[in-house]
DNA sequence: CCCTCCCCGGAAAGCGATTTCCAAGTCTGC
DNA sequence: GCAGACTTGGAAATCGCTTTCCGGGGAGGG
């Protein structure tokens, strides 16, 4: 392992000079010494030990991102946006996946704290469990007390800067658009009741229907994934329009209908939420609420890095996109 | 920032003892001292500084994964598999995305080297550019000389352990299956000519056709993504069956046909490669070659961690999955 | 009962960088 | 030609932890 000392020795200069040349400093170094050091470093193939730098500098150039599941395109898009932003700042990224286990999330924050990462991004929905949320909050507070920065994409339950999709409003907007097509009997594939994102979307949708004087939708709970949508769709009793609280569930629902020979949108209309890019070519094309996921990820990083009092919560509006999975009815 | 020294002081023990209690060691510590230290750590909210540990121990508990693009489900699945495996080993993960820029890949290896990560996983295809590959190889050699471990998912161009999908064989198998359905005039949406994965699949397909005594397919090059498939499909001249070298391109091709009113599989059959999970519900269901991506990622990590002479290259067979996007013809 | 060996606690030497503080030049301006 | 202000190079302290080495005390064997 080539160390800075080796380089300094080879170049015939002091450690200090070598450090100043190679690893950035406010101080100038004469042209000839600088050249000697650079040549030595090159010849030896020197690579600074970042652990040592982090220790000496007291801060690292790494950020952490914690997501539920990378294979879920929602999180992949979020993470990608944040990673692109990180790259432009010269930051490295540690990604942790919790696979929806809140304990894992807490553990990951602790670990990232131990790593002294510059910032932590928490993506994904909080659950409505006070005990767990409290512990996460505590761990986060510990991290921030020691100078760490944090931001959150999803709900603002944590007292940190947050980029929050306007789930309620987006779902309400969607409900109005669908009602505008003549639908009156709705079902909501609502996901898990304790998951805030799911609950907010479901509630926003129902609230809008109520405002419009329409009957309350049939609400069916279940997992937040493709198979959850598939299973929930089979329980729909009598609705002309089904709202799945995310696109992946909506795709599951479409699969269930297809299997049973129920035509979409002729027999039933289906809508989702998120506008996942990978699903843009789905047939029938999914009506949904578009969220600028990559931008949200990037924005969250920005918020974290420039974190200041007071805590800011940015709401990101979704845009209703009507596609062929819904139709106007008589 | 609470340091180990603070904990030791509070517990009234030496630094060494505190270290032994909190951060694992072969040495035993008496029960009462151990309890005192644990209580002190807990009260103060101590979190070990991993940079310092890494420096002192000379090795870290982080691995690096370099992928082209996280929003591409192929890489997401690979990364997810590797990350699950890492988690069971208690390892943390740094993910780098290159967005298909080989320079970025080299830079990332250098950075991971600087981080002294325990292992590096390189996912994604090499390009057939000797100069760039040489530099990557060099950087990798530097890393491995200093004790780093590495493995690769894709081509084995780098002299490191590799998990390589049997691209040629899989594509050949697919060609035989499609020929078995009566097809004789083929087109290949072949992706970029210099990308090894794409080239191998394309070549394997063509070779199998030749063996069967069938005419050579029309080969159309273009980008390796959805839009590349879309664009390439429009250039197909006269074929009853189109093979896109990956699923994402196949989906683009399907979209192109749909727009032009060409029915799949009635008018033309389409097949892809990879069997991306997110696309399983696509209509029409995509005929493809299934690759166990998550397993491959996990296996690559395993190889890297247990790396030994000689270099091992594991070929992973793909499984042809016939679905409704192809049909038997007269 | 003494000696040896083992077990456990602490002092201190690293790990590989950064950065402060000094000292010695080098330029200015008069 | 000289004082004072800048530059520039180097020695050494420091970051927070691990680990070797040393020493003291208790257990076990002769």
Tab-separated table of C-alpha atoms in Angstrom, chain B residues 5 7 36 38 55 63 67 101 113 174 182 184 186 206 229 232 244 255 258 281 285 295 299 314:
chain	number	residue	atom	x	y	z
B	5	UNK	CA	-12.200	8.253	25.156
B	7	UNK	CA	-16.837	6.630	27.164
B	36	UNK	CA	-19.830	-0.151	33.189
B	38	UNK	CA	-21.762	-0.526	28.049
B	55	UNK	CA	-7.702	3.356	9.517
B	63	UNK	CA	-18.020	-3.026	-0.470
B	67	UNK	CA	-23.365	-0.245	-12.200
B	101	UNK	CA	-19.345	6.261	-19.264
B	113	UNK	CA	-9.661	1.951	-3.843
B	174	UNK	CA	-33.616	-18.728	-28.264
B	182	UNK	CA	-41.372	-22.009	-38.106
B	184	UNK	CA	-37.045	-18.255	-41.060
B	186	UNK	CA	-35.240	-12.788	-38.642
B	206	UNK	CA	-26.864	-15.352	-35.839
B	229	UNK	CA	-35.373	-0.634	-29.534
B	232	UNK	CA	-34.459	0.034	-34.518
B	244	UNK	CA	-34.080	-7.468	-29.384
B	255	UNK	CA	-44.300	0.148	-28.646
B	258	UNK	CA	-48.246	-0.890	-31.628
B	281	UNK	CA	-46.991	-8.012	-16.865
B	285	UNK	CA	-46.070	-11.058	-22.569
B	295	UNK	CA	-28.490	-14.650	-7.716
B	299	UNK	CA	-22.765	-14.910	-6.352
B	314	UNK	CA	-18.761	-18.884	-13.825
